[in-house]
Amino acid sequence: KAGVTQTPRYLIKTRGQQVTLSCSPISGHRSVSWYQQTPGQGLQFLFEYFSETQRNKGNFPGRFSGRQFSNSRSEMNVSTLELGDSALYLCASSLVPGTGYEQYFGPGTRLTVT
Amino acid sequence: DAKTTQPNSMESNEEEPVHLPCNHSTISGTDYIHWYRQLPSQGPEYVIHGLTSNVNNRMASLAIAEDRKSSTLILHRATLRDAAVYYCIRALANFGNEKLTFGTGTRLTIIP
């Protein structure tokens, strides 16, 4: 069974631009979560989607948004990029929501904002 | 605070058991305890999780204290491939706020 895939793997953007990252969960998994990882803040939860609905959101500004499609694939968008948005963005999928289930992470998208 | 307390780093000899401790003194009755590990340049990898009873799988064992305020991840026979940052996570279970809150983790070094 294929794992979680994320595209693109690397991205360089300029301040003020916007970016869209894509995540394809493991087949059959319906819940997708997004995390941001930086050296200073570590791994931080962004949001979770299930059945095309955002169930849960972390403490990030409104510039960070996401969506989920009917095939469970998910995208996240960051508008008006800031230098501090440079990070590894990780997507994780699980069968269903809830913390009783393990999450499977993708390799991440490395975003660099210049 | 949902974060857990772990030692910043630990070392272990190859082929010996490793016991990674974690303190989660503010855990509530329905919160799960998850362990993930992250190898360099990779996304986190699920290791094991549990609620109250000790758990075993092919990767590791999870020993949970009776009062659930601490737990220990046990790698039965460390290999060089086990060198990683190990995250102990108190997974909040209250509806609408279920999420994994990662702390700083324990960097495990395996000595050949």
Coordinates of N, CA and C in Angstrom, one line a residue:
Chain A
K1 N 0.9 -1.2 0.0 CA 0.0 0.0 0.0 C 0.9 1.2 0.0
A2 N 0.6 2.2 -0.9 CA 1.4 3.4 -1.0 C 1.2 4.2 0.3
G3 N 2.3 4.9 0.7 CA 2.2 5.8 1.8 C 1.7 7.1 1.5
V4 N 1.8 8.0 2.4 CA 1.3 9.4 2.2 C 2.3 10.1 1.3
T5 N 1.7 10.8 0.3 CA 2.6 11.5 -0.6 C 2.3 13.0 -0.5
Q6 N 3.3 13.8 -0.7 CA 3.2 15.2 -0.6 C 3.9 15.8 -1.8
T7 N 3.3 16.8 -2.4 CA 3.9 17.5 -3.5 C 3.7 19.0 -3.4
P8 N 4.7 19.8 -3.8 CA 6.0 19.4 -4.2 C 6.8 19.1 -2.9
R9 N 8.0 18.5 -3.1 CA 8.9 18.2 -2.0 C 9.6 19.5 -1.5
Y10 N 10.0 20.3 -2.5 CA 10.7 21.5 -2.1 C 10.1 22.7 -2.9
L11 N 10.1 23.8 -2.3 CA 9.5 25.0 -2.8 C 10.2 26.3 -2.3
I12 N 10.5 27.2 -3.2 CA 11.0 28.5 -2.8 C 10.1 29.6 -3.3
K13 N 9.7 30.4 -2.4 CA 8.8 31.5 -2.7 C 9.3 32.8 -2.1
T14 N 8.7 33.9 -2.6 CA 9.1 35.2 -2.2 C 8.1 35.8 -1.2
R15 N 8.5 36.6 -0.3 CA 7.6 37.2 0.6 C 6.4 37.9 -0.1
G16 N 5.2 37.7 0.4 CA 4.0 38.3 -0.1 C 3.3 37.3 -1.1
Q17 N 4.0 36.4 -1.6 CA 3.3 35.4 -2.5 C 2.5 34.4 -1.7
Q18 N 1.7 33.6 -2.5 CA 1.0 32.6 -1.8 C 1.4 31.2 -2.3
V19 N 1.1 30.2 -1.6 CA 1.6 28.8 -1.9 C 0.5 27.8 -1.6
T20 N 0.4 26.8 -2.4 CA -0.5 25.7 -2.2 C 0.3 24.4 -2.2
L21 N 0.1 23.6 -1.1 CA 0.8 22.3 -0.9 C -0.3 21.2 -1.0
S22 N 0.1 20.1 -1.5 CA -0.8 19.0 -1.7 C -0.4 17.8 -1.0
C23 N -1.5 17.0 -0.5 CA -1.3 15.8 0.2 C -2.2 14.7 -0.2
S24 N -1.7 13.5 -0.5 CA -2.6 12.4 -0.9 C -2.4 11.4 0.2
P25 N -3.5 11.1 1.0 CA -3.4 10.2 2.1 C -3.3 8.7 1.6
I26 N -3.0 7.8 2.6 CA -3.0 6.4 2.3 C -4.4 6.0 1.9
S27 N -4.5 5.1 0.9 CA -5.8 4.7 0.4 C -6.6 4.1 1.5
G28 N -7.9 4.7 1.6 CA -8.8 4.3 2.6 C -8.8 5.1 3.8
H29 N -7.8 6.0 4.0 CA -7.7 6.9 5.1 C -8.5 8.1 4.8
R30 N -9.3 8.5 5.7 CA -10.3 9.6 5.5 C -9.9 10.9 6.2
S31 N -9.0 10.8 7.2 CA -8.7 12.0 8.0 C -7.3 12.4 7.6
V32 N -7.1 13.7 7.4 CA -5.8 14.3 7.0 C -5.5 15.5 8.0
S33 N -4.3 15.4 8.5 CA -3.9 16.5 9.4 C -2.6 17.2 8.8
W34 N -2.5 18.4 9.1 CA -1.3 19.2 8.7 C -0.5 19.7 9.9
Y35 N 0.8 19.7 9.8 CA 1.7 20.1 10.8 C 2.8 21.0 10.2
Q36 N 3.3 22.0 11.0 CA 4.4 22.8 10.6 C 5.6 22.4 11.5
Q37 N 6.7 22.2 10.9 CA 7.9 21.9 11.7 C 9.0 23.0 11.5
T38 N 9.4 23.6 12.5 CA 10.6 24.6 12.4 C 11.5 24.3 13.5
P39 N 12.8 24.7 13.3 CA 13.8 24.4 14.4 C 13.4 25.1 15.7
G40 N 12.8 26.3 15.6 CA 12.5 27.0 16.9 C 11.3 26.5 17.6
Q41 N 10.2 26.2 16.9 CA 8.9 25.8 17.5 C 8.6 24.3 17.4
G42 N 9.5 23.6 16.7 CA 9.2 22.2 16.7 C 8.0 21.8 15.8
L43 N 7.3 20.7 16.1 CA 6.2 20.3 15.3 C 4.9 20.9 15.9
Q44 N 4.2 21.6 15.1 CA 3.0 22.3 15.5 C 1.8 21.9 14.7
F45 N 0.7 21.6 15.3 CA -0.5 21.2 14.6 C -1.2 22.4 13.9
L46 N -1.5 22.2 12.6 CA -2.2 23.3 11.9 C -3.7 23.1 11.8
F47 N -4.1 22.0 11.2 CA -5.5 21.7 11.2 C -5.7 20.2 10.7
E48 N -7.0 19.8 10.9 CA -7.4 18.4 10.5 C -8.7 18.5 9.7
Y49 N -8.7 17.6 8.7 CA -9.9 17.5 7.9 C -10.4 16.1 7.8
F50 N -11.7 16.0 7.8 CA -12.4 14.7 7.7 C -13.7 15.0 6.9
S51 N -14.0 14.1 6.0 CA -15.2 14.3 5.1 C -15.4 15.7 4.6
E52 N -14.3 16.2 4.1 CA -14.2 17.5 3.5 C -14.5 18.7 4.5
T53 N -14.5 18.4 5.8 CA -14.8 19.4 6.8 C -13.6 19.6 7.7
Q54 N -13.3 20.8 8.1 CA -12.3 21.1 9.0 C -12.8 20.8 10.4
R55 N -12.2 19.8 11.1 CA -12.7 19.4 12.4 C -12.0 20.1 13.6
N56 N -10.8 20.5 13.3 CA -9.9 21.0 14.4 C -8.9 21.9 13.8
K57 N -8.5 22.9 14.5 CA -7.6 23.9 14.0 C -6.6 24.3 15.1
G58 N -5.3 24.4 14.7 CA -4.3 24.9 15.7 C -4.3 26.4 15.8
N59 N -3.3 26.9 16.5 CA -3.2 28.3 16.7 C -2.3 29.0 15.7
F60 N -2.8 29.1 14.5 CA -2.1 29.8 13.4 C -3.0 30.9 12.8
P61 N -2.4 31.9 12.2 CA -3.2 33.0 11.7 C -4.1 32.5 10.5
G62 N -5.0 33.4 10.1 CA -6.0 33.0 9.0 C -5.3 32.9 7.7
R63 N -4.0 33.3 7.6 CA -3.3 33.2 6.3 C -3.2 31.7 5.9
F64 N -3.2 30.9 6.9 CA -3.1 29.4 6.7 C -4.5 28.8 6.6
S65 N -4.7 28.1 5.5 CA -6.0 27.5 5.3 C -5.9 26.2 4.6
G66 N -6.9 25.4 4.5 CA -6.8 24.2 3.9 C -8.2 23.7 3.4
R67 N -8.2 22.6 2.7 CA -9.4 22.0 2.3 C -9.2 20.5 2.0
Q68 N -10.3 19.8 1.9 CA -10.2 18.4 1.6 C -11.2 18.1 0.5
F69 N -10.8 17.2 -0.4 CA -11.7 16.9 -1.5 C -12.4 15.5 -1.2
S70 N -13.3 15.2 -2.1 CA -14.2 14.0 -1.8 C -13.3 12.7 -1.9
N71 N -12.2 12.8 -2.5 CA -11.3 11.6 -2.5 C -10.3 11.6 -1.4
S72 N -10.5 12.4 -0.4 CA -9.7 12.6 0.8 C -8.4 13.3 0.6
R73 N -8.1 13.6 -0.6 CA -6.8 14.4 -0.9 C -7.0 15.8 -0.2
S74 N -5.9 16.3 0.2 CA -6.0 17.6 0.9 C -5.0 18.6 0.4
E75 N -5.4 19.8 0.4 CA -4.4 20.9 0.1 C -4.4 21.9 1.3
M76 N -3.2 22.5 1.4 CA -3.2 23.7 2.4 C -2.6 24.9 1.6
N77 N -3.1 26.0 2.0 CA -2.7 27.2 1.3 C -2.2 28.2 2.3
V78 N -1.1 28.9 2.0 CA -0.6 30.0 2.8 C -0.5 31.2 2.0
S79 N -1.2 32.3 2.4 CA -1.3 33.5 1.6 C -0.3 34.5 2.2
T80 N 0.0 35.5 1.5 CA 0.9 36.6 1.9 C 2.1 36.1 2.8
L81 N 2.9 35.3 2.1 CA 4.0 34.6 2.8 C 4.9 35.5 3.5
E82 N 5.3 35.1 4.7 CA 6.3 35.8 5.5 C 7.5 34.9 5.7
L83 N 8.7 35.6 6.0 CA 9.9 34.8 6.2 C 9.8 33.7 7.2
G84 N 9.0 34.0 8.2 CA 8.8 33.0 9.3 C 8.0 31.8 8.9
D85 N 7.4 31.8 7.7 CA 6.7 30.7 7.2 C 7.6 29.6 6.6
S86 N 8.9 29.9 6.5 CA 9.8 28.9 6.1 C 9.8 27.7 7.1
A87 N 9.5 26.6 6.6 CA 9.4 25.4 7.5 C 9.2 24.2 6.6
L88 N 9.2 23.0 7.3 CA 8.8 21.8 6.7 C 7.3 21.5 7.1
Y89 N 6.5 21.4 6.0 CA 5.1 21.2 6.2 C 4.8 19.7 6.0
L90 N 4.2 19.1 7.0 CA 4.0 17.7 7.1 C 2.5 17.4 7.0
C91 N 2.1 16.4 6.3 CA 0.8 15.9 6.2 C 0.7 14.5 6.8
A92 N -0.3 14.2 7.5 CA -0.5 12.9 8.1 C -1.9 12.4 7.9
S93 N -2.0 11.1 7.6 CA -3.4 10.6 7.4 C -3.7 9.5 8.4
S94 N -4.9 9.3 8.7 CA -5.4 8.2 9.6 C -6.7 7.7 9.1
L95 N -7.1 6.5 9.5 CA -8.3 5.9 9.0 C -9.5 6.9 9.2
V96 N -9.6 7.3 10.5 CA -10.7 8.2 10.9 C -10.1 9.2 11.9
P97 N -10.9 10.2 12.2 CA -10.3 11.1 13.2 C -10.3 10.5 14.6
G98 N -9.7 11.2 15.5 CA -9.7 10.7 16.9 C -8.3 10.3 17.2
T99 N -7.9 10.5 18.5 CA -6.5 10.2 18.8 C -6.3 8.8 19.3
G100 N -7.3 7.9 19.1 CA -7.1 6.5 19.3 C -6.5 5.8 18.2
Y101 N -6.2 6.5 17.1 CA -5.7 5.9 15.9 C -4.3 6.5 15.5
E102 N -3.5 5.6 15.0 CA -2.2 6.1 14.6 C -2.3 7.0 13.3
Q103 N -1.3 7.9 13.2 CA -1.2 8.8 12.0 C 0.0 8.4 11.3
Y104 N -0.1 8.4 10.0 CA 1.0 8.1 9.1 C 1.4 9.4 8.4
F105 N 2.7 9.8 8.5 CA 3.2 11.0 8.0 C 3.8 10.9 6.6
G106 N 3.7 11.9 5.8 CA 4.4 12.0 4.6 C 5.8 12.5 4.8
P107 N 6.5 12.6 3.7 CA 7.9 13.1 3.8 C 8.0 14.6 4.0
G108 N 6.9 15.3 3.8 CA 6.9 16.8 4.0 C 7.2 17.6 2.7
T109 N 6.9 18.8 2.8 CA 7.2 19.8 1.8 C 8.1 20.9 2.4
R110 N 9.3 21.0 2.0 CA 10.2 22.1 2.5 C 10.0 23.4 1.8
L111 N 9.4 24.3 2.5 CA 9.1 25.7 2.0 C 10.1 26.7 2.5
T112 N 10.7 27.4 1.5 CA 11.7 28.4 1.9 C 11.1 29.7 1.3
V113 N 11.0 30.7 2.2 CA 10.5 32.0 1.8 C 11.6 33.0 1.9
T114 N 11.9 33.7 0.7 CA 13.0 34.6 0.7 C 12.5 36.1 0.5
Chain B
D1 N -1.2 22.5 30.4 CA -0.3 22.4 29.2 C -0.4 20.9 28.8
A2 N -0.6 20.7 27.5 CA -0.7 19.3 27.0 C 0.6 18.6 26.7
K3 N 1.7 19.4 26.7 CA 3.0 18.8 26.4 C 3.5 17.9 27.5
T4 N 4.4 17.0 27.1 CA 5.0 16.0 28.0 C 6.4 16.4 28.3
T5 N 7.0 15.7 29.2 CA 8.4 16.0 29.6 C 9.2 14.7 29.3
Q6 N 10.3 15.0 28.5 CA 11.2 13.9 28.2 C 12.6 14.4 28.4
P7 N 13.6 13.5 28.6 CA 15.0 13.9 28.6 C 15.3 14.4 27.2
N8 N 16.2 15.4 27.1 CA 16.6 15.9 25.8 C 17.3 14.9 25.0
S9 N 18.2 14.1 25.6 CA 19.0 13.1 24.8 C 19.3 11.9 25.7
M10 N 19.5 10.8 25.0 CA 19.9 9.5 25.6 C 20.8 8.8 24.7
E11 N 21.7 8.0 25.3 CA 22.6 7.1 24.5 C 22.3 5.7 24.9
S12 N 22.5 4.8 24.0 CA 22.4 3.4 24.3 C 23.4 2.6 23.4
N13 N 23.8 1.5 23.9 CA 24.7 0.6 23.1 C 23.8 -0.2 22.1
E14 N 24.4 -0.5 21.0 CA 23.7 -1.3 20.0 C 23.4 -2.7 20.6
E15 N 22.3 -3.3 20.2 CA 21.9 -4.6 20.6 C 21.5 -4.7 22.1
E16 N 21.4 -3.6 22.8 CA 20.9 -3.6 24.1 C 19.5 -2.9 24.2
P17 N 18.7 -3.3 25.3 CA 17.4 -2.6 25.4 C 17.5 -1.1 25.7
V18 N 16.5 -0.4 25.3 CA 16.5 1.0 25.6 C 15.2 1.4 26.2
H19 N 15.2 2.1 27.3 CA 14.0 2.6 28.0 C 13.9 4.1 27.9
L20 N 13.0 4.6 27.2 CA 12.8 6.0 27.0 C 11.6 6.5 27.9
P21 N 11.9 7.3 28.9 CA 10.9 7.7 29.9 C 10.1 9.0 29.4
C22 N 8.9 9.1 29.9 CA 8.1 10.2 29.5 C 7.1 10.5 30.7
N23 N 7.0 11.8 31.0 CA 6.1 12.3 32.1 C 5.0 13.0 31.5
H24 N 3.8 12.6 31.9 CA 2.6 13.3 31.4 C 1.6 13.5 32.6
S25 N 2.1 14.2 33.6 CA 1.3 14.2 34.9 C 0.0 14.9 34.8
T26 N -0.3 15.7 33.7 CA -1.6 16.3 33.7 C -2.6 15.6 32.7
I27 N -2.3 14.3 32.4 CA -3.1 13.6 31.5 C -4.5 13.3 32.1
S28 N -5.5 13.4 31.2 CA -6.9 13.1 31.6 C -7.2 11.7 31.2
G29 N -8.4 11.2 31.7 CA -8.7 9.8 31.6 C -8.9 9.3 30.2
T30 N -9.2 10.2 29.3 CA -9.5 9.7 27.9 C -8.3 10.0 26.9
D31 N -7.3 10.7 27.4 CA -6.2 11.0 26.5 C -5.3 9.8 26.2
Y32 N -5.0 9.5 25.0 CA -4.1 8.5 24.6 C -2.6 8.9 24.8
I33 N -1.7 8.0 24.9 CA -0.3 8.2 24.9 C 0.2 7.7 23.6
H34 N 0.8 8.5 22.8 CA 1.4 8.1 21.5 C 2.9 8.3 21.5
W35 N 3.6 7.4 20.8 CA 5.0 7.6 20.6 C 5.3 7.6 19.1
Y36 N 6.0 8.6 18.6 CA 6.4 8.7 17.2 C 8.0 8.9 17.3
R37 N 8.6 8.6 16.2 CA 10.0 8.9 16.0 C 10.3 9.5 14.7
Q38 N 11.3 10.3 14.6 CA 11.6 11.0 13.4 C 13.1 10.8 13.1
L39 N 13.4 10.2 12.0 CA 14.7 10.1 11.5 C 15.1 11.3 10.8
P40 N 16.4 11.6 10.6 CA 16.8 12.8 9.9 C 16.2 12.8 8.5
S41 N 15.7 14.0 8.2 CA 15.2 14.3 6.8 C 14.0 13.5 6.5
Q42 N 13.2 13.0 7.5 CA 12.0 12.2 7.2 C 10.9 12.8 8.1
G43 N 9.7 12.4 7.7 CA 8.5 12.8 8.5 C 8.5 11.8 9.7
P44 N 7.7 12.2 10.7 CA 7.6 11.3 11.9 C 7.0 10.0 11.5
E45 N 7.4 9.0 12.3 CA 7.0 7.6 12.0 C 6.2 7.1 13.3
Y46 N 5.1 6.6 13.1 CA 4.3 6.0 14.2 C 5.1 4.8 14.9
V47 N 5.1 4.8 16.2 CA 5.8 3.7 16.9 C 4.7 2.9 17.6
I48 N 4.0 3.5 18.5 CA 3.1 2.7 19.3 C 2.1 3.7 20.1
H49 N 1.0 3.3 20.5 CA 0.2 4.1 21.3 C -0.7 3.2 22.3
G50 N -1.1 3.8 23.4 CA -1.9 3.1 24.3 C -2.8 4.0 25.2
L51 N -3.7 3.4 26.0 CA -4.5 4.2 26.8 C -4.3 3.9 28.3
T52 N -4.4 2.7 28.7 CA -4.2 2.3 30.1 C -3.3 1.1 30.2
S53 N -3.5 0.1 29.4 CA -2.7 -1.1 29.5 C -1.4 -1.0 28.8
N54 N -0.5 -1.9 29.2 CA 0.8 -2.0 28.4 C 0.5 -2.5 27.0
V55 N 1.2 -2.1 26.1 CA 1.0 -2.4 24.7 C 2.3 -2.9 24.0
N56 N 2.2 -3.9 23.2 CA 3.3 -4.4 22.4 C 3.0 -4.4 21.0
N57 N 4.0 -4.1 20.1 CA 3.9 -4.4 18.7 C 5.3 -4.8 18.2
R58 N 5.4 -4.9 16.9 CA 6.7 -5.4 16.4 C 7.8 -4.5 16.5
M59 N 7.5 -3.2 16.8 CA 8.6 -2.2 16.9 C 9.0 -2.0 18.3
A60 N 8.1 -2.0 19.3 CA 8.4 -1.6 20.6 C 7.3 -2.1 21.6
S61 N 7.6 -1.8 22.9 CA 6.6 -2.0 23.9 C 6.4 -0.7 24.6
L62 N 5.2 -0.5 25.1 CA 4.8 0.7 25.9 C 4.3 0.3 27.2
A63 N 5.0 0.8 28.2 CA 4.7 0.5 29.6 C 4.1 1.8 30.2
I64 N 2.8 1.7 30.6 CA 2.1 2.8 31.2 C 1.9 2.7 32.7
A65 N 2.3 3.7 33.4 CA 2.2 3.6 34.9 C 0.7 3.5 35.3
E66 N 0.5 2.9 36.4 CA -0.9 2.7 36.9 C -1.7 4.0 37.0
D67 N -1.0 5.0 37.5 CA -1.7 6.3 37.6 C -1.7 7.1 36.3
R68 N -1.1 6.5 35.2 CA -1.0 7.1 33.9 C -0.3 8.4 33.8
K69 N 0.5 8.8 34.8 CA 1.2 10.0 34.8 C 2.6 9.9 34.2
S70 N 2.9 8.7 33.8 CA 4.2 8.5 33.1 C 4.1 7.2 32.3
S71 N 5.0 7.1 31.4 CA 5.1 5.9 30.5 C 6.5 5.7 30.1
T72 N 6.8 4.5 29.6 CA 8.2 4.2 29.1 C 8.1 3.5 27.8
L73 N 8.8 4.0 26.8 CA 8.9 3.2 25.6 C 10.1 2.3 25.6
I74 N 9.9 1.1 25.3 CA 11.0 0.1 25.4 C 11.3 -0.4 24.0
L75 N 12.5 -0.2 23.6 CA 13.0 -0.8 22.4 C 13.8 -2.0 22.9
H76 N 13.4 -3.2 22.5 CA 14.0 -4.4 23.1 C 15.4 -4.7 22.7
R77 N 15.8 -4.3 21.5 CA 17.2 -4.6 21.1 C 17.5 -3.5 20.1
A78 N 18.2 -2.5 20.5 CA 18.5 -1.3 19.7 C 19.4 -1.6 18.5
T79 N 19.1 -1.0 17.4 CA 20.0 -1.1 16.2 C 20.3 0.3 15.8
L80 N 21.3 0.4 14.9 CA 21.7 1.8 14.5 C 20.6 2.5 13.8
R81 N 19.6 1.7 13.2 CA 18.5 2.4 12.6 C 17.5 3.0 13.5
D82 N 17.7 2.7 14.8 CA 16.8 3.3 15.8 C 17.2 4.6 16.3
A83 N 18.3 5.1 15.8 CA 18.8 6.4 16.2 C 17.8 7.5 15.5
A84 N 17.2 8.3 16.4 CA 16.2 9.2 15.9 C 15.7 10.1 17.1
V85 N 14.9 11.0 16.8 CA 14.2 11.8 17.9 C 12.9 11.1 18.2
Y86 N 12.7 10.8 19.4 CA 11.5 10.1 19.9 C 10.6 11.0 20.6
Y87 N 9.3 11.1 20.1 CA 8.4 12.0 20.7 C 7.3 11.2 21.5
C88 N 7.1 11.6 22.7 CA 6.1 11.1 23.5 C 5.0 12.1 23.5
I89 N 3.8 11.7 23.2 CA 2.7 12.7 22.9 C 1.5 12.3 23.7
R90 N 1.0 13.3 24.4 CA -0.3 13.2 25.1 C -1.4 13.6 24.1
A91 N -2.1 12.7 23.6 CA -3.1 12.9 22.5 C -4.4 13.3 23.1
L92 N -4.8 14.6 23.0 CA -6.0 15.1 23.6 C -7.2 14.4 22.9
A93 N -8.1 14.0 23.8 CA -9.3 13.2 23.2 C -10.6 13.9 23.3
N94 N -10.6 15.1 23.9 CA -11.9 15.8 24.0 C -12.4 16.2 22.6
F95 N -13.7 15.8 22.4 CA -14.3 16.0 21.1 C -14.1 17.4 20.5
G96 N -13.7 17.4 19.2 CA -13.4 18.7 18.6 C -12.1 19.3 18.9
N97 N -11.3 18.7 19.8 CA -10.0 19.2 20.1 C -9.0 18.1 20.1
E98 N -9.3 17.0 19.3 CA -8.4 15.9 19.3 C -7.2 16.3 18.5
K99 N -6.0 16.1 19.0 CA -4.8 16.4 18.2 C -3.6 15.9 18.9
L100 N -2.5 15.8 18.2 CA -1.3 15.4 18.7 C -0.5 16.6 19.0
T101 N 0.0 16.8 20.2 CA 0.8 18.0 20.6 C 2.2 17.5 20.8
F102 N 3.1 17.8 19.9 CA 4.5 17.3 20.0 C 5.3 18.2 20.9
G103 N 6.1 17.6 21.7 CA 7.1 18.3 22.5 C 8.4 18.4 21.8
T104 N 9.5 18.5 22.5 CA 10.8 18.6 21.9 C 11.5 17.2 21.7
G105 N 10.9 16.2 22.4 CA 11.4 14.8 22.1 C 12.7 14.5 22.8
T106 N 13.1 13.2 22.7 CA 14.4 12.7 23.1 C 15.2 12.3 21.9
R107 N 16.4 12.8 21.8 CA 17.3 12.4 20.7 C 18.1 11.2 21.2
L108 N 17.8 10.1 20.6 CA 18.4 8.8 20.9 C 19.6 8.5 20.0
T109 N 20.8 8.3 20.6 CA 22.0 8.0 19.9 C 22.3 6.5 20.2
I110 N 22.6 5.8 19.2 CA 23.0 4.4 19.4 C 24.5 4.2 19.1
I111 N 25.1 3.7 20.1 CA 26.6 3.5 20.0 C 26.9 2.1 19.5
P112 N 27.7 2.1 18.4 CA 28.0 0.7 17.8 C 28.9 -0.1 18.8

